[in-house]
Coordinates of N, CA and C in Angstrom, one line a residue:
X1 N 76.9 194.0 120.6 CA 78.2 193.4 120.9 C 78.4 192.2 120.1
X2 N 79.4 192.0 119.2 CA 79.6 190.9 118.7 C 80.4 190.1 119.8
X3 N 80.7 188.7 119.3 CA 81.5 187.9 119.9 C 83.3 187.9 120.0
X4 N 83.5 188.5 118.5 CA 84.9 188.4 118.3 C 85.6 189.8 119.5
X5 N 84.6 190.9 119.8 CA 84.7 192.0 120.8 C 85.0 191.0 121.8
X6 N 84.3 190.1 122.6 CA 84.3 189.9 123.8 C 85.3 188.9 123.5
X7 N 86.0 187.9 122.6 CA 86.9 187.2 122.8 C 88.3 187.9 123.0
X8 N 88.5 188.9 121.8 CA 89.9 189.5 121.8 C 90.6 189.9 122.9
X9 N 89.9 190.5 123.8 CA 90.5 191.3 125.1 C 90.7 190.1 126.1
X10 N 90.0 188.5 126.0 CA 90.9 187.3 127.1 C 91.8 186.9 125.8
X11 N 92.2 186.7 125.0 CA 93.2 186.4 124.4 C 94.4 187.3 124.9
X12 N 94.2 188.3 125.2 CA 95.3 188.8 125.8 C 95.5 188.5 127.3
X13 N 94.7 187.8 127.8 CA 94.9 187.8 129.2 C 94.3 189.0 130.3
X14 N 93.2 189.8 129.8 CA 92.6 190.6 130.3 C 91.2 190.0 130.2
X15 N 90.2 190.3 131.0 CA 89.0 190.2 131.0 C 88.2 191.6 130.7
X16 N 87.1 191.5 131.0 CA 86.2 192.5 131.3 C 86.8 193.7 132.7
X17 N 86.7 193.4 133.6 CA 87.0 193.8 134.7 C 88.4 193.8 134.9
X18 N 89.5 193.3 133.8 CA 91.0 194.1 134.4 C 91.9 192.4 134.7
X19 N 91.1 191.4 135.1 CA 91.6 190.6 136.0 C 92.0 189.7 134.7
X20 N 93.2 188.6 135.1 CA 93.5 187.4 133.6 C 92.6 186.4 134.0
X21 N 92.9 185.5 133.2 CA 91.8 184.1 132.6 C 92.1 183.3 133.5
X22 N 91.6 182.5 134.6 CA 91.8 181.7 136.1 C 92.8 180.9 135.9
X23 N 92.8 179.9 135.0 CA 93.6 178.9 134.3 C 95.1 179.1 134.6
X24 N 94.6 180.2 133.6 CA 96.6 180.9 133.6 C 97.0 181.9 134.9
X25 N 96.1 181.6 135.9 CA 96.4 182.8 136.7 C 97.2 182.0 137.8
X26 N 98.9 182.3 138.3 CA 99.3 181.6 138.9 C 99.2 181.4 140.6
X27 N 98.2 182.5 140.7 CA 98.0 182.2 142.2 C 97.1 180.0 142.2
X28 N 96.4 180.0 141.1 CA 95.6 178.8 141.1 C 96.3 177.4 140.7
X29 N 97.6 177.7 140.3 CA 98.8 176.8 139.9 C 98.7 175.2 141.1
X30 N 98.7 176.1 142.2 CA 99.2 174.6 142.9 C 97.7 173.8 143.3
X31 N 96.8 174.2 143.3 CA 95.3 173.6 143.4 C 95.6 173.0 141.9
X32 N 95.4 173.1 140.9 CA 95.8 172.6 139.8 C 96.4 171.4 139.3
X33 N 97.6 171.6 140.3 CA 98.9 170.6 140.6 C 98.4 169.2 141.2
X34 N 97.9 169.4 142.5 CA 97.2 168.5 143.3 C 96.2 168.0 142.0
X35 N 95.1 168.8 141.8 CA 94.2 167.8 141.1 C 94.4 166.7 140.0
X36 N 95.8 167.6 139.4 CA 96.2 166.5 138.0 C 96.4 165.7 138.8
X37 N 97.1 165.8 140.0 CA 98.3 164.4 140.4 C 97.0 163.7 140.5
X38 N 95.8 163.8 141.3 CA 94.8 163.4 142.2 C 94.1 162.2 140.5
X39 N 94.1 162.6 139.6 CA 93.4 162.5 138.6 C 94.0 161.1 138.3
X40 N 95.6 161.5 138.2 CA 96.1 160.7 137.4 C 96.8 159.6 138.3
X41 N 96.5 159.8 139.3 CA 97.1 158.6 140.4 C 95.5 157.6 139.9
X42 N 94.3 158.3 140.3 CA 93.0 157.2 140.1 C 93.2 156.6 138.9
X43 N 93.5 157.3 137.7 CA 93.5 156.6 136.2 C 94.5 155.7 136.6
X44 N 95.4 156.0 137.0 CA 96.7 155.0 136.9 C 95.9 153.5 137.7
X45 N 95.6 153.7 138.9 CA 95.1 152.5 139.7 C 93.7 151.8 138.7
X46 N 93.3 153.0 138.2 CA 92.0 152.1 137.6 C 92.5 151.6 136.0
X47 N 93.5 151.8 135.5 CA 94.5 151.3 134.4 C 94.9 149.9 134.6
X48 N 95.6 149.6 135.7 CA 96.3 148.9 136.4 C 95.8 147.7 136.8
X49 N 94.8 148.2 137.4 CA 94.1 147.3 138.1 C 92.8 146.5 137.7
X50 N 92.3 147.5 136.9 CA 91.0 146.9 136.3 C 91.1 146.8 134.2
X51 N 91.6 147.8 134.1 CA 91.1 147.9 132.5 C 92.5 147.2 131.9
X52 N 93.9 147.2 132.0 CA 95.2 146.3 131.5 C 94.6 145.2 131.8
X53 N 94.4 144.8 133.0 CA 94.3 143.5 133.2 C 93.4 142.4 132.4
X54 N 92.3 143.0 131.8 CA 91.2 142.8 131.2 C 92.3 142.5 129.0
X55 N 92.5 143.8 129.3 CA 92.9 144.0 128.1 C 94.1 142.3 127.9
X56 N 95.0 142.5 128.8 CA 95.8 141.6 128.9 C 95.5 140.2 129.0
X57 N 94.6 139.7 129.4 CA 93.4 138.2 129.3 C 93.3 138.4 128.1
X58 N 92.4 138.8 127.2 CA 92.1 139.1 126.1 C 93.4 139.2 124.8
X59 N 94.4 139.5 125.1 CA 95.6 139.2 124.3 C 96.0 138.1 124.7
X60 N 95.9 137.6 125.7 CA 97.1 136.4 126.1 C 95.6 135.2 125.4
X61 N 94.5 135.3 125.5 CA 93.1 134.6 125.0 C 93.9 134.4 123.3
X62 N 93.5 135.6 123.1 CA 93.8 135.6 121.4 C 95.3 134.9 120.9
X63 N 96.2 135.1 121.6 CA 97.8 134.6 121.9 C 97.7 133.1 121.5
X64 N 96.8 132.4 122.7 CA 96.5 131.3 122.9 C 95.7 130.3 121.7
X65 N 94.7 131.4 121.0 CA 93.9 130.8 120.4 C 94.5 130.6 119.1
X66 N 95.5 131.8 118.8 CA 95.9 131.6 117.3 C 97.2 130.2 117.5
X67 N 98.1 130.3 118.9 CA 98.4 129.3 119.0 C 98.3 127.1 118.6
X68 N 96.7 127.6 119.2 CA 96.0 126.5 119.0 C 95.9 126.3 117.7
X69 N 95.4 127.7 117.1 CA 95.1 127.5 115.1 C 96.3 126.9 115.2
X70 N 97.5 127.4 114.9 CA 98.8 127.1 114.4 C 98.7 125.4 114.6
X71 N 99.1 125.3 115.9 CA 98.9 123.9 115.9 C 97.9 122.9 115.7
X72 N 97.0 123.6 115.4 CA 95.9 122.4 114.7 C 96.0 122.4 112.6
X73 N 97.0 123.4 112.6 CA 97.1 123.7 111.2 C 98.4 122.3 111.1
X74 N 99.0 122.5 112.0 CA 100.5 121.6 111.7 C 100.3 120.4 111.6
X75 N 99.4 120.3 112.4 CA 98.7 119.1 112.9 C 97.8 118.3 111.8
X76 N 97.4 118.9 111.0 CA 96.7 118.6 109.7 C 97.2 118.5 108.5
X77 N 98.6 119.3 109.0 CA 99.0 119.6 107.7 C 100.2 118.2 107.8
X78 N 100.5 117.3 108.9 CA 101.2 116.2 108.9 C 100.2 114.9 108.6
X79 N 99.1 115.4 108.8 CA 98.0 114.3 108.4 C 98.0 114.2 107.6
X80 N 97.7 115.3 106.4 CA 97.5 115.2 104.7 C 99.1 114.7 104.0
X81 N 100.0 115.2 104.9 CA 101.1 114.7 104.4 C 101.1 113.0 104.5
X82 N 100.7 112.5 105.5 CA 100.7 110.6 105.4 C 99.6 110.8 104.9
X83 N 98.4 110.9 104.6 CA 97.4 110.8 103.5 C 98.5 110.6 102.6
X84 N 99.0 111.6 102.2 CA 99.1 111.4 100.6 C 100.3 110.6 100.3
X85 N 101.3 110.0 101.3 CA 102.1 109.1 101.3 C 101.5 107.9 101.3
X86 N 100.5 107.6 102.3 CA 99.3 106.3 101.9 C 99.2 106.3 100.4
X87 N 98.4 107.3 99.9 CA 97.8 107.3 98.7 C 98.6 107.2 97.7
X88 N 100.3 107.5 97.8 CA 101.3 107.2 97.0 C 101.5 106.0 96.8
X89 N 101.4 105.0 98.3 CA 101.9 103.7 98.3 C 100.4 103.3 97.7
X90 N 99.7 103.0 98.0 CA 98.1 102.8 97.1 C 98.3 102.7 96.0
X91 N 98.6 104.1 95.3 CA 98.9 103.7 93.8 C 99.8 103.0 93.4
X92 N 101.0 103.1 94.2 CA 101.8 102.7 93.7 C 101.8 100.6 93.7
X93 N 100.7 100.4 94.9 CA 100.5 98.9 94.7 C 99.6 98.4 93.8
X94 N 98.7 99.6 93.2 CA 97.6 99.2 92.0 C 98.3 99.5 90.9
X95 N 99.5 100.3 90.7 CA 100.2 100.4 89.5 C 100.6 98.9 89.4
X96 N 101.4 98.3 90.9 CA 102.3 97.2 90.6 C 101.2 95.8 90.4
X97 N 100.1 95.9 90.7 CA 99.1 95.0 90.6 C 98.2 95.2 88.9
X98 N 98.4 95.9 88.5 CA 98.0 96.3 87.2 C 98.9 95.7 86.1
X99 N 100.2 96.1 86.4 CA 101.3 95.4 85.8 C 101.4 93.7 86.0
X100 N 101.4 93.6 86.7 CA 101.2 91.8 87.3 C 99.7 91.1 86.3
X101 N 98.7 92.0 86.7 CA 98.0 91.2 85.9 C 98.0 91.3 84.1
X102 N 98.5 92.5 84.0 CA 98.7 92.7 82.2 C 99.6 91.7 82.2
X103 N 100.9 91.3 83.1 CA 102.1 89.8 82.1 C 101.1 89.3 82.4
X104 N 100.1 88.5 83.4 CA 99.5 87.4 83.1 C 99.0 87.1 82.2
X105 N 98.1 88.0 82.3 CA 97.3 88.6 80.7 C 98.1 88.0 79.5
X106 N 99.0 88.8 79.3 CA 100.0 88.8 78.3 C 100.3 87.3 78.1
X107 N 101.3 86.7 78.8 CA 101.5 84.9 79.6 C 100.3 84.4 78.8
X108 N 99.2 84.4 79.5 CA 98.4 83.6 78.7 C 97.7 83.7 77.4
X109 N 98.0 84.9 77.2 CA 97.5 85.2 75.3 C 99.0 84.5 74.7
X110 N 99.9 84.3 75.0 CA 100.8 84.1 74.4 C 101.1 82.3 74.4
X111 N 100.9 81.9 75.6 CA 100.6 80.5 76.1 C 99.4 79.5 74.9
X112 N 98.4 80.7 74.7 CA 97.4 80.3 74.4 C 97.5 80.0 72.7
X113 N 98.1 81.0 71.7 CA 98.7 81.4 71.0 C 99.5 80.3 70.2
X114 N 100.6 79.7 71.4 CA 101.6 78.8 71.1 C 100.9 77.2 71.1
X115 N 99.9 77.4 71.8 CA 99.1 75.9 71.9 C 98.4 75.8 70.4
X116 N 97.4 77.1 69.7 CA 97.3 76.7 68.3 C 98.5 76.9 67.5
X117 N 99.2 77.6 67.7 CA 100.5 76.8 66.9 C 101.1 75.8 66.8
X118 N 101.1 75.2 68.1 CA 101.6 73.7 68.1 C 100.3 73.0 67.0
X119 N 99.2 73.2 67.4 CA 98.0 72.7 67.1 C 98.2 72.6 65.4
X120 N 98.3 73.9 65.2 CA 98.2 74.2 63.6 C 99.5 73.4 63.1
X121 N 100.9 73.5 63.2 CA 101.8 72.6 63.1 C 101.6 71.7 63.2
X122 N 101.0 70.9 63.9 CA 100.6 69.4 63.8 C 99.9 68.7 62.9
X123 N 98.4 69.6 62.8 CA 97.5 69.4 61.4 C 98.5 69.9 60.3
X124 N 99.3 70.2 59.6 CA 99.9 70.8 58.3 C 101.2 69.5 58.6
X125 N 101.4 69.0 59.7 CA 102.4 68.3 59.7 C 101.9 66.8 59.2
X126 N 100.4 66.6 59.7 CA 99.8 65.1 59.3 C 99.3 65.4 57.7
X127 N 99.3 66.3 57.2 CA 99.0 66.8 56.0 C 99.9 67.0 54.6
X128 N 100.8 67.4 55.5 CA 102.4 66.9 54.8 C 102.5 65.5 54.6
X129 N 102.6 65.1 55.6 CA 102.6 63.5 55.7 C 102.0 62.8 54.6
X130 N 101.0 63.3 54.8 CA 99.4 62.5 53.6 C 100.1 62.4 52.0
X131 N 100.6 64.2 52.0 CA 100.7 64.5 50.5 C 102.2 63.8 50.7
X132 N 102.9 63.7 51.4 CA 104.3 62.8 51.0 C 104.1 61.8 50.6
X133 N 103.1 60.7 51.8 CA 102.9 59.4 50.9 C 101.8 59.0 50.0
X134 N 100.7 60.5 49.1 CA 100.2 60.4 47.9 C 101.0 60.7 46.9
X135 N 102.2 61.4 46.9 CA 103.7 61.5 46.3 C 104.2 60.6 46.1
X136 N 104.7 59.9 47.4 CA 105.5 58.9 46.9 C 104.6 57.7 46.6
X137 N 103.6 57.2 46.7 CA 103.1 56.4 45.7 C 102.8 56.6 44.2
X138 N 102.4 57.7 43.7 CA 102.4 58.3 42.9 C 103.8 58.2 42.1
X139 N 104.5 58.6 42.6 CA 105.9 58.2 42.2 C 106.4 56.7 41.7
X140 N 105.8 55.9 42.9 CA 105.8 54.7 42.9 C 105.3 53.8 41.3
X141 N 104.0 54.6 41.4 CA 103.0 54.0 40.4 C 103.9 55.0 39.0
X142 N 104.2 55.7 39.2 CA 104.5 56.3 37.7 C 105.9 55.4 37.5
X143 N 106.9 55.3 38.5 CA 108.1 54.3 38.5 C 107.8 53.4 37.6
X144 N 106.9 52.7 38.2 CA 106.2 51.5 37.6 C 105.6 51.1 36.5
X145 N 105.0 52.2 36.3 CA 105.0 52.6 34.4 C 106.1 53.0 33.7
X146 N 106.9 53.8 34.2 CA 108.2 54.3 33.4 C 108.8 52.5 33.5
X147 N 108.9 51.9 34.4 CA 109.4 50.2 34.0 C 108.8 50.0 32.5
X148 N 107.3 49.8 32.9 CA 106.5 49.0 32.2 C 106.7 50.1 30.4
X149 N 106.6 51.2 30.2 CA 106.7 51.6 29.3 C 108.1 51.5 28.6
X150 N 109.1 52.0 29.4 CA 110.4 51.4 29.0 C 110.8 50.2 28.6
X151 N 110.1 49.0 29.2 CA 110.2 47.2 28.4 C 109.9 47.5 27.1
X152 N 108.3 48.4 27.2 CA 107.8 48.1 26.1 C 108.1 49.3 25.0
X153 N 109.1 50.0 25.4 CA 109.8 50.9 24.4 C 111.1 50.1 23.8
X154 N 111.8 49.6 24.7 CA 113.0 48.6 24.2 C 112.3 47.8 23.2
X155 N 111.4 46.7 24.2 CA 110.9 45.7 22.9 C 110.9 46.3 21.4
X156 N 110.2 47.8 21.4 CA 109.8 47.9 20.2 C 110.8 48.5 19.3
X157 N 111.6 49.1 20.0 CA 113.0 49.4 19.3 C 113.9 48.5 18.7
X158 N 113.9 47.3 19.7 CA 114.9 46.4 19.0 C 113.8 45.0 18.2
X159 N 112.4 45.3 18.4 CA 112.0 44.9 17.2 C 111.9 45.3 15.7
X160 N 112.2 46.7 15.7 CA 112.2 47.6 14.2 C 113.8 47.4 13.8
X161 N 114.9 47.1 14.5 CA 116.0 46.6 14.6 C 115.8 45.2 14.0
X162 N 114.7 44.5 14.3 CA 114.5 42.9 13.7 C 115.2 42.1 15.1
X163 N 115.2 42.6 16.1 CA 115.8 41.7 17.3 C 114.8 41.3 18.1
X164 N 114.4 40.3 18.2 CA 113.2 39.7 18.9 C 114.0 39.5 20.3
X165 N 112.7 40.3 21.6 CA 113.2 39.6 22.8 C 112.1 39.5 23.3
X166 N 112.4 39.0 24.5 CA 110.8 38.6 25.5 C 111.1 39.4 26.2
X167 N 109.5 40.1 26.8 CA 109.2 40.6 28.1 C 110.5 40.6 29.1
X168 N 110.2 39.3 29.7 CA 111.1 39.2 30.4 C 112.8 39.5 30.8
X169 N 113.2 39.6 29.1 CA 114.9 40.0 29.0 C 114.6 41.5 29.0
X170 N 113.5 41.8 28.5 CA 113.7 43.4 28.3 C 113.7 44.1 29.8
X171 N 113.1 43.9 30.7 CA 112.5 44.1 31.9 C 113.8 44.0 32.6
X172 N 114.5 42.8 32.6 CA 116.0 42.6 33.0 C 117.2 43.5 32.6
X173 N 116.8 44.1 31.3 CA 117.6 45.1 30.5 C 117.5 46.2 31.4
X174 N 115.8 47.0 31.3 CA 115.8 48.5 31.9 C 116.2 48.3 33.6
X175 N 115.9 46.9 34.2 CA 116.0 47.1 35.8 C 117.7 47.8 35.6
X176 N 118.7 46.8 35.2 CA 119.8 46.8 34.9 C 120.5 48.0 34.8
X177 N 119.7 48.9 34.2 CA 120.1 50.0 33.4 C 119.5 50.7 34.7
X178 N 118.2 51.1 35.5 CA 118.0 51.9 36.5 C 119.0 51.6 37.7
X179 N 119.3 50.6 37.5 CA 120.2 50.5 38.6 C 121.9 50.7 38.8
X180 N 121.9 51.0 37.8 CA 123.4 51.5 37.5 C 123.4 53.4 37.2
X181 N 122.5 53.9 36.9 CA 121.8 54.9 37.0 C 121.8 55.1 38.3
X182 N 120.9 55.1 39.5 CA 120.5 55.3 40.6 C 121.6 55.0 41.7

């Protein structure tokens, strides 16, 4: 006897002996009836009562805890936000203190700067001075030969002329003559 023999004949609802398969047999319907209800009233109470309830802690847990993330996220995330508003004003008072000390900086290179220039203008100014009045003595002294050569260029001109004069008129001559000049 194979197996597919002995299945074919309950697929139709016949057995061995003539009789159908219990299951489907409707005298056994309301015993059936009762046990589902019986089955599914306990699942329901032991659903209800023991295994949601559990499940439901455990969601409202998880609920709570991502909650908490959330707000320890927000919570950090307003912290790093004044961090980095501190850290703006920070820089921004070492930018402004950076700048303050470069004019000073600056201020006193320039300060410093102006003092050898006074300095150096001073020395070129007493130096000036020097060569003005080695100038003008020099001047003086050449003056004073242009006198003295001029007498004694007159004298000798109006000696080859045959005009005899003294020192002294000639000297009277050139002052005479520079000063009507000048």
């Amino acid at each position: 006897m194979n197996f597919l023999s002995l299945a074919a004949p309950a697929a139709n609802g016949e057995a061995a002996g003539g009789a159908s398969f219990p299951p489907f047999d409707p005298w056994h319907f309301p015993s059936q009836l009762f046990w589902l209800a019986i089955l599914f009233g306990i699942l329901y109470l032991a659903l209800s009562r023991f295994i949601l309830p559990k499940l439901g802690g455990v969601i409202e847990n998880r609920e709570d805890t991502i909650a908490d993330s959330l707000d320890e996220a927000a919570r950090l995330n307003e912290q790093s936000k004044e961090a980095k508003q501190q850290q703006d004003l920070a820089l921004a008072e070492a930018r402004g203190k950076a700048r303050d000390t470069a004019e000073k900086a600056r201020e006193k290179v320039e300060a410093e700067i102006a003092a050898e220039t006074a300095k150096v203008d001073a020395e070129l100014g007493e130096r000036l001075a020097d060569a003005e009045a080695r100038i003008q003595t020099l001047r003086n002294n050449a003056m004073s030969n242009v006198e003295q050569i001029a007498t004694s260029a007159t004298q000798a001109m109006l000696g080859r002329l045959g005009v005899t004069v003294t020192e002294a008129d000639a000297r009277q001559a050139v002052a005479r003559n520079t000063q009507q000049e000048g």
